[in-house]
Amino acid sequence: MSTQDYFVIRPQEIVERALASSSSRACVVIVSCRSVANMRWARTTLTTNGETSHVSVSVIALVDVEGGVAAGSITGRVATSEDIDALVVSAEEAAHHGGPAEDARELVTAIEASADWDDAPEEATSAAFTRLAPDLGAVFSAARADDIEHFGYAEQAIITTYLGTSTGVRLRFAGPEARLELTAKSHGRSRSVWAGRADRTCASFDLGELDRELRQRLQWQGNRIEVASGRHDALLTPSATADLMIDLYWNSIARPAHEGRSVWSRPGGGTRVGELVGDPRFSLSSDPAMPGLEASPFVATISSSASGSVFDNGSPIGATKWIDHGVLSHLITSRFTAEQASLEFRPDAENVRVDVESSHGTLDEVIARTDDALLVTCLWYNRVVDPQTLLLTGLTRDGVYVVRDGEVIGAATNFRFNDSPVGILSRIVDAGATVPTLAREMGDYFNRAAMPPMRIRDFNFSTVSQAN
Amino acid sequence: MSQRQVDADFLALPLDACADAALAHAQELGAGHADIRVVSLRTSMLNLRDARLDGAVLDHDKGLSVRVLVDGCWGFAASDVISPDAARATAARAVALARVSAPLTTRRVVLAPEPVHIGSWVSAYDIDPFAVPENERIALMADRSSALLGHGAIAHVDASLMAVKEQTFYADVAGTRTTQQRVRIQGEWQAVAIDPDSGAFETMSTTAPPAGRGWEYLLGGGDEVGGARPWDWDDEIGRLPELLGEKLTAPSVEPGRYDVVIDPSNLWLTIHESVGHATELDRALGYEANYAGTSFATPDQLGLLKYGSPLMHVTGDRVAAHGLSTVGWDDEGVGAQSWDLVRDGTLVGYQLDRSMAAEFDLPRSNGCAYADSAIHTAIQRMPNVSLQPIADGPSIEGLIAGVEDGIYIVGDKSWSIDMQRFNFQFTGQQFHRIKSGKLAGQLKDVAYQATTTEFWGSMTAVGGPSTYRLHGAFNCGKGQPGQVASVSHGCPAAAFESVNILNSVQEGGR
């Protein structure tokens, strides 16, 4: 039996039934069909796996109440038409309880329906691993012969979103996401390395290439070099860059900036939009149409927040340069917060890209032109310590390597870092070409990123971590 | 055990029929072990900004999953349709996946035995939060927000309320069939103060813990059992503006080594990260190495590793009253238990599920399997992990009186720890300077950083039962695909000597 059989009612029918059932001023229905196949391994053996399908239906009722319009949002699972009707009633009740919403606006209209609106939800199955599984078996066999242990995870997911509104909007987006992570350990687990990839399909992953990368790094760890904590030049891989830049992107929200409680707040009031905030070569952008990193081109949110509004559902998401050649150009807004902060309406897209002008070369080529730096494989457990500067703390993980005169000469310990993704924008020494990557930590939630390797001057490796 | 019954709407689902269909079909297809879970999970989230509703979501997630062992290989599948037909088909998908996985599985999974259990269990709460109209819940959050906004020092107030009702039916081929219902709730208010001239700002949040209780907890009610106590919201919210105003103008800490007294509202998180996660056996064996990491507390050191000072006694349990990890049975049908993890400062135990127990040659799991929804498979998750108080230990005032020159740390904020649970760094909500055994005003920009065994080895005093409180979190993450779990940590106040204090502004290079 296919997982398709579990989509009891077609998503389009759910949308139409809910909208027809609504008696409120306006209504938004979002059906999210998530299909996932995954496999996980540890100690060079498969441990868990799964194939799951999940359909969630969100009804957002917009009702007239004293003083304005209120929103009520209910999410649930539906198996019958009566379930849909019950969700609508619950959403309308919730709206009446909520009081007038300050972000209330008319719903968008005149949006052309998606050409694939009538298509069924897309599906991920373990067939996605047809090529990967035997390749992984070969890697396991070779690893056992060389006393290398393997740990990792592969996932193929597809989320198909249907959005309908009482103002006639009918939009659909199917977003495939695949990721592969491998950790290898050797020499009694005293050496540990990681490599990860993100793409739209698991079929594109080259396990042989990843295995060669892992083995090279295990070899690098054969020579341990003592490096004291403190400020050193850091050569961040695209993955490490991604973890810092996704944090920066997610914290680029207009409302807290306008309210004076963000790194993007201007002392005395207002935001820092228009200010030079970093190296003039640096740009950070998002674009739903970014090739290979395609993301939903419309707003689909089940709850208002600092960064979005349920009243904006269906609004197009365009390409935005948030930081353009070092200048903070836009912050994430809803129509409401854009008016509040006197900024343009700029909803965020679920992808992000960093470019450093004139940068070039692969990571290996950047290493070859680096005289003295610590190469950081990836970052982990990153948390905001000081929102005024967006100071983050976190740890290097699975490999910090000493680069001298264009070569990796050995491995250092791991370190705890304390530094700011805003602060480092003014300390870019060198960068390579931008490539798709998987952020080690943020990749769990956000895996459409393209980043360059970046060399950062005086990165704060605050203390030594004994972890390996 | 609670006198409540599991709600009728959950019991009205075809639970036994689904179990019969799934388990029989899995066995027909060759599964040696099979279990089924039917889960209904209601989550309500309210967010208010400056006493106005900002966002509200009510989510009702339900579905079933079947997990099988075929020739020692796991297979798992899930569906959000709860019917015997769907259960039977899901069982077939799980068996098929187990067979597909076999070529890559070299270590055959064995489950530690467990007696058969048949029963029902409901957590202890008075008022079902989902029975309280949303407008009443919003009004309470807004009233307390308004009380804060009434003070001149407060520029903004963010408030959040999260309530969860989790209903689980579990059945396996051995004959266990259990039904459970758990309710938990968390409320938080965060005040923001801004210096308009400099643009500097500070925040301060309430320190009330989440609890395995109902709406009565938000009203300040509920019973007192051990470290689980009602919370005096009005008192804490009433004190917040003055504390925040003082913090905004407080001196920035001089980095260096300090003696510290840590309040349970902060120390619970240090226990969670440096003891709770480090004593997960699956992690210690390497099963989380790609994601959450491993542990310095490896199995070869069981009974030998000096984890901390002889005052350190840490337990694991799934039975604490109002605990967030408290259950009747875990998600593998194992009865709830309690046990020692660290005794007299030495590592003596681990958290287990049935496969980990078998792999470690133990006769029985201590019941730490949990899945956060129907669509995820059960993995080993954290029980309530608690630092025990000293029976005749001092009060918080007594602990502070024993410090000549130090810092008293209250409330949790940012947290970070490395992949083997060695190096950690935490901040907090309030940092009170201690001089000659007395509080002497607040400090700001404080973070404490240490290595786990060094930190616990520096524990010089542990508070008595009067200081013991049950804190915890709703959002503990682990596993791939990622899962969240809620967990409590009983914790007294405690004193530590010569802890490394960082200045977060200086760390940022300002």
PDB file of C-alpha atoms in Angstrom, chain B residues 182-332:
ATOM      1  CA  ARG B 182      -0.580  13.215  30.689  1.00  0.00           C
ATOM      2  CA  VAL B 183      -1.185  16.946  31.054  1.00  0.00           C
ATOM      3  CA  ARG B 184       1.508  19.612  31.342  1.00  0.00           C
ATOM      4  CA  ILE B 185       1.622  23.387  31.306  1.00  0.00           C
ATOM      5  CA  GLN B 186       4.123  26.252  31.107  1.00  0.00           C
ATOM      6  CA  GLY B 187       3.646  29.999  31.438  1.00  0.00           C
ATOM      7  CA  GLU B 188       6.299  32.665  31.045  1.00  0.00           C
ATOM      8  CA  TRP B 189       6.469  36.452  31.109  1.00  0.00           C
ATOM      9  CA  GLN B 190       9.518  38.332  29.861  1.00  0.00           C
ATOM     10  CA  ALA B 191       9.934  42.030  30.549  1.00  0.00           C
ATOM     11  CA  VAL B 192      12.180  44.309  28.483  1.00  0.00           C
ATOM     12  CA  ALA B 193      13.782  47.520  29.699  1.00  0.00           C
ATOM     13  CA  ILE B 194      15.519  49.913  27.324  1.00  0.00           C
ATOM     14  CA  ASP B 195      17.867  52.796  28.024  1.00  0.00           C
ATOM     15  CA  PRO B 196      16.742  55.245  25.309  1.00  0.00           C
ATOM     16  CA  ASP B 197      19.963  57.248  25.407  1.00  0.00           C
ATOM     17  CA  SER B 198      22.467  54.470  24.929  1.00  0.00           C
ATOM     18  CA  GLY B 199      20.177  52.026  23.192  1.00  0.00           C
ATOM     19  CA  ALA B 200      21.164  49.371  25.748  1.00  0.00           C
ATOM     20  CA  PHE B 201      18.462  46.922  26.727  1.00  0.00           C
ATOM     21  CA  GLU B 202      18.011  44.103  29.210  1.00  0.00           C
ATOM     22  CA  THR B 203      15.397  41.411  29.632  1.00  0.00           C
ATOM     23  CA  MET B 204      14.216  39.433  32.618  1.00  0.00           C
ATOM     24  CA  SER B 205      11.867  36.443  32.601  1.00  0.00           C
ATOM     25  CA  THR B 206       9.832  34.742  35.253  1.00  0.00           C
ATOM     26  CA  THR B 207      11.571  31.646  36.599  1.00  0.00           C
ATOM     27  CA  ALA B 208       8.466  29.521  37.158  1.00  0.00           C
ATOM     28  CA  PRO B 209       9.087  25.986  35.940  1.00  0.00           C
ATOM     29  CA  PRO B 210       6.846  24.035  33.590  1.00  0.00           C
ATOM     30  CA  ALA B 211       4.917  21.396  35.490  1.00  0.00           C
ATOM     31  CA  GLY B 212       2.970  18.219  35.053  1.00  0.00           C
ATOM     32  CA  ARG B 213      -0.143  19.982  36.253  1.00  0.00           C
ATOM     33  CA  GLY B 214      -3.287  21.569  34.882  1.00  0.00           C
ATOM     34  CA  TRP B 215      -4.669  25.098  34.650  1.00  0.00           C
ATOM     35  CA  GLU B 216      -4.729  25.361  38.462  1.00  0.00           C
ATOM     36  CA  TYR B 217      -0.950  25.862  38.316  1.00  0.00           C
ATOM     37  CA  LEU B 218      -1.331  29.121  36.373  1.00  0.00           C
ATOM     38  CA  LEU B 219      -3.837  30.256  38.971  1.00  0.00           C
ATOM     39  CA  GLY B 220      -1.264  29.687  41.726  1.00  0.00           C
ATOM     40  CA  GLY B 221      -2.941  26.554  43.013  1.00  0.00           C
ATOM     41  CA  GLY B 222      -2.180  22.848  43.241  1.00  0.00           C
ATOM     42  CA  ASP B 223      -0.754  20.559  45.857  1.00  0.00           C
ATOM     43  CA  GLU B 224       2.783  20.503  47.256  1.00  0.00           C
ATOM     44  CA  VAL B 225       4.642  17.217  46.918  1.00  0.00           C
ATOM     45  CA  GLY B 226       8.390  17.103  47.446  1.00  0.00           C
ATOM     46  CA  GLY B 227       9.970  19.659  45.172  1.00  0.00           C
ATOM     47  CA  ALA B 228       6.788  20.158  43.150  1.00  0.00           C
ATOM     48  CA  ARG B 229       5.133  23.251  44.555  1.00  0.00           C
ATOM     49  CA  PRO B 230       2.528  25.782  43.508  1.00  0.00           C
ATOM     50  CA  TRP B 231       3.972  29.029  42.125  1.00  0.00           C
ATOM     51  CA  ASP B 232       3.268  32.487  43.507  1.00  0.00           C
ATOM     52  CA  TRP B 233       2.965  34.272  40.154  1.00  0.00           C
ATOM     53  CA  ASP B 234       1.795  37.581  41.554  1.00  0.00           C
ATOM     54  CA  ASP B 235       4.757  37.754  43.902  1.00  0.00           C
ATOM     55  CA  GLU B 236       7.312  37.021  41.183  1.00  0.00           C
ATOM     56  CA  ILE B 237       5.729  39.338  38.624  1.00  0.00           C
ATOM     57  CA  GLY B 238       5.444  42.033  41.265  1.00  0.00           C
ATOM     58  CA  ARG B 239       9.193  41.906  41.930  1.00  0.00           C
ATOM     59  CA  LEU B 240      10.274  41.732  38.297  1.00  0.00           C
ATOM     60  CA  PRO B 241      10.226  45.462  37.375  1.00  0.00           C
ATOM     61  CA  GLU B 242      12.477  46.525  40.222  1.00  0.00           C
ATOM     62  CA  LEU B 243      14.886  43.664  39.577  1.00  0.00           C
ATOM     63  CA  LEU B 244      15.022  44.475  35.870  1.00  0.00           C
ATOM     64  CA  GLY B 245      15.494  48.183  36.492  1.00  0.00           C
ATOM     65  CA  GLU B 246      18.396  47.397  38.798  1.00  0.00           C
ATOM     66  CA  LYS B 247      19.906  44.995  36.226  1.00  0.00           C
ATOM     67  CA  LEU B 248      19.817  47.617  33.474  1.00  0.00           C
ATOM     68  CA  THR B 249      22.106  49.898  35.484  1.00  0.00           C
ATOM     69  CA  ALA B 250      24.107  47.182  37.235  1.00  0.00           C
ATOM     70  CA  PRO B 251      27.897  47.068  36.876  1.00  0.00           C
ATOM     71  CA  SER B 252      29.325  44.728  34.295  1.00  0.00           C
ATOM     72  CA  VAL B 253      30.991  41.728  35.903  1.00  0.00           C
ATOM     73  CA  GLU B 254      34.759  41.587  36.195  1.00  0.00           C
ATOM     74  CA  PRO B 255      35.707  38.210  34.673  1.00  0.00           C
ATOM     75  CA  GLY B 256      37.607  35.729  36.799  1.00  0.00           C
ATOM     76  CA  ARG B 257      37.107  32.961  39.326  1.00  0.00           C
ATOM     77  CA  TYR B 258      34.234  33.314  41.778  1.00  0.00           C
ATOM     78  CA  ASP B 259      32.501  31.199  44.380  1.00  0.00           C
ATOM     79  CA  VAL B 260      28.888  30.898  43.309  1.00  0.00           C
ATOM     80  CA  VAL B 261      25.576  29.876  44.823  1.00  0.00           C
ATOM     81  CA  ILE B 262      23.251  28.585  42.133  1.00  0.00           C
ATOM     82  CA  ASP B 263      19.510  28.671  42.573  1.00  0.00           C
ATOM     83  CA  PRO B 264      17.478  25.616  41.478  1.00  0.00           C
ATOM     84  CA  SER B 265      15.920  27.826  38.788  1.00  0.00           C
ATOM     85  CA  ASN B 266      19.323  27.866  37.080  1.00  0.00           C
ATOM     86  CA  LEU B 267      21.053  24.695  38.294  1.00  0.00           C
ATOM     87  CA  TRP B 268      18.367  22.393  36.848  1.00  0.00           C
ATOM     88  CA  LEU B 269      19.576  23.196  33.338  1.00  0.00           C
ATOM     89  CA  THR B 270      23.197  22.476  34.245  1.00  0.00           C
ATOM     90  CA  ILE B 271      22.048  19.109  35.630  1.00  0.00           C
ATOM     91  CA  HIS B 272      20.061  18.481  32.457  1.00  0.00           C
ATOM     92  CA  GLU B 273      22.966  19.134  30.116  1.00  0.00           C
ATOM     93  CA  SER B 274      25.941  17.842  32.080  1.00  0.00           C
ATOM     94  CA  VAL B 275      24.394  14.877  33.920  1.00  0.00           C
ATOM     95  CA  GLY B 276      21.074  14.096  32.273  1.00  0.00           C
ATOM     96  CA  HIS B 277      22.360  13.787  28.727  1.00  0.00           C
ATOM     97  CA  ALA B 278      25.737  12.399  29.762  1.00  0.00           C
ATOM     98  CA  THR B 279      24.138   9.377  31.462  1.00  0.00           C
ATOM     99  CA  GLU B 280      22.051   8.256  28.492  1.00  0.00           C
ATOM    100  CA  LEU B 281      23.440   4.834  27.681  1.00  0.00           C
ATOM    101  CA  ASP B 282      22.618   5.046  23.977  1.00  0.00           C
ATOM    102  CA  ARG B 283      24.696   8.213  23.802  1.00  0.00           C
ATOM    103  CA  ALA B 284      27.517   6.718  25.899  1.00  0.00           C
ATOM    104  CA  LEU B 285      27.633   3.716  23.553  1.00  0.00           C
ATOM    105  CA  GLY B 286      27.756   5.952  20.479  1.00  0.00           C
ATOM    106  CA  TYR B 287      24.244   5.662  19.048  1.00  0.00           C
ATOM    107  CA  GLU B 288      23.802   9.461  19.022  1.00  0.00           C
ATOM    108  CA  ALA B 289      27.298  10.209  17.748  1.00  0.00           C
ATOM    109  CA  ASN B 290      26.185  11.816  14.494  1.00  0.00           C
ATOM    110  CA  TYR B 291      23.651  14.127  16.091  1.00  0.00           C
ATOM    111  CA  ALA B 292      23.407  14.821  19.816  1.00  0.00           C
ATOM    112  CA  GLY B 293      26.904  13.504  20.419  1.00  0.00           C
ATOM    113  CA  THR B 294      28.493  11.006  22.771  1.00  0.00           C
ATOM    114  CA  SER B 295      29.399  11.124  26.459  1.00  0.00           C
ATOM    115  CA  PHE B 296      32.575  11.364  28.456  1.00  0.00           C
ATOM    116  CA  ALA B 297      30.867   9.043  30.986  1.00  0.00           C
ATOM    117  CA  THR B 298      31.613   5.859  29.053  1.00  0.00           C
ATOM    118  CA  PRO B 299      30.387   2.437  30.238  1.00  0.00           C
ATOM    119  CA  ASP B 300      33.883   1.249  31.160  1.00  0.00           C
ATOM    120  CA  GLN B 301      33.879   3.909  33.882  1.00  0.00           C
ATOM    121  CA  LEU B 302      30.660   2.762  35.545  1.00  0.00           C
ATOM    122  CA  GLY B 303      31.317   2.541  39.277  1.00  0.00           C
ATOM    123  CA  LEU B 304      34.689   4.264  38.865  1.00  0.00           C
ATOM    124  CA  LEU B 305      34.206   7.735  37.388  1.00  0.00           C
ATOM    125  CA  LYS B 306      34.435  10.532  39.941  1.00  0.00           C
ATOM    126  CA  TYR B 307      31.672  12.696  38.565  1.00  0.00           C
ATOM    127  CA  GLY B 308      31.691  15.255  41.338  1.00  0.00           C
ATOM    128  CA  SER B 309      32.097  15.910  45.011  1.00  0.00           C
ATOM    129  CA  PRO B 310      30.949  13.275  47.534  1.00  0.00           C
ATOM    130  CA  LEU B 311      27.889  15.488  48.156  1.00  0.00           C
ATOM    131  CA  MET B 312      26.585  14.655  44.676  1.00  0.00           C
ATOM    132  CA  HIS B 313      23.647  12.233  44.581  1.00  0.00           C
ATOM    133  CA  VAL B 314      21.687  12.232  41.327  1.00  0.00           C
ATOM    134  CA  THR B 315      18.707  10.013  40.650  1.00  0.00           C
ATOM    135  CA  GLY B 316      16.710   9.120  37.569  1.00  0.00           C
ATOM    136  CA  ASP B 317      13.000   8.473  37.888  1.00  0.00           C
ATOM    137  CA  ARG B 318       9.724   8.355  36.022  1.00  0.00           C
ATOM    138  CA  VAL B 319       7.602   8.549  39.143  1.00  0.00           C
ATOM    139  CA  ALA B 320       8.090  12.037  40.671  1.00  0.00           C
ATOM    140  CA  ALA B 321       4.809  13.782  41.438  1.00  0.00           C
ATOM    141  CA  HIS B 322       4.048  16.373  38.729  1.00  0.00           C
ATOM    142  CA  GLY B 323       7.259  15.444  36.903  1.00  0.00           C
ATOM    143  CA  LEU B 324       7.273  16.134  33.181  1.00  0.00           C
ATOM    144  CA  SER B 325       8.810  12.735  32.427  1.00  0.00           C
ATOM    145  CA  THR B 326       6.572  10.892  34.858  1.00  0.00           C
ATOM    146  CA  VAL B 327       4.513   8.050  33.376  1.00  0.00           C
ATOM    147  CA  GLY B 328       2.848   4.799  34.331  1.00  0.00           C
ATOM    148  CA  TRP B 329       4.734   2.862  31.634  1.00  0.00           C
ATOM    149  CA  ASP B 330       7.207   3.948  29.009  1.00  0.00           C
ATOM    150  CA  ASP B 331       6.705   3.668  25.237  1.00  0.00           C
ATOM    151  CA  GLU B 332       8.016   0.103  25.242  1.00  0.00           C
TER     152      GLU B 332
END
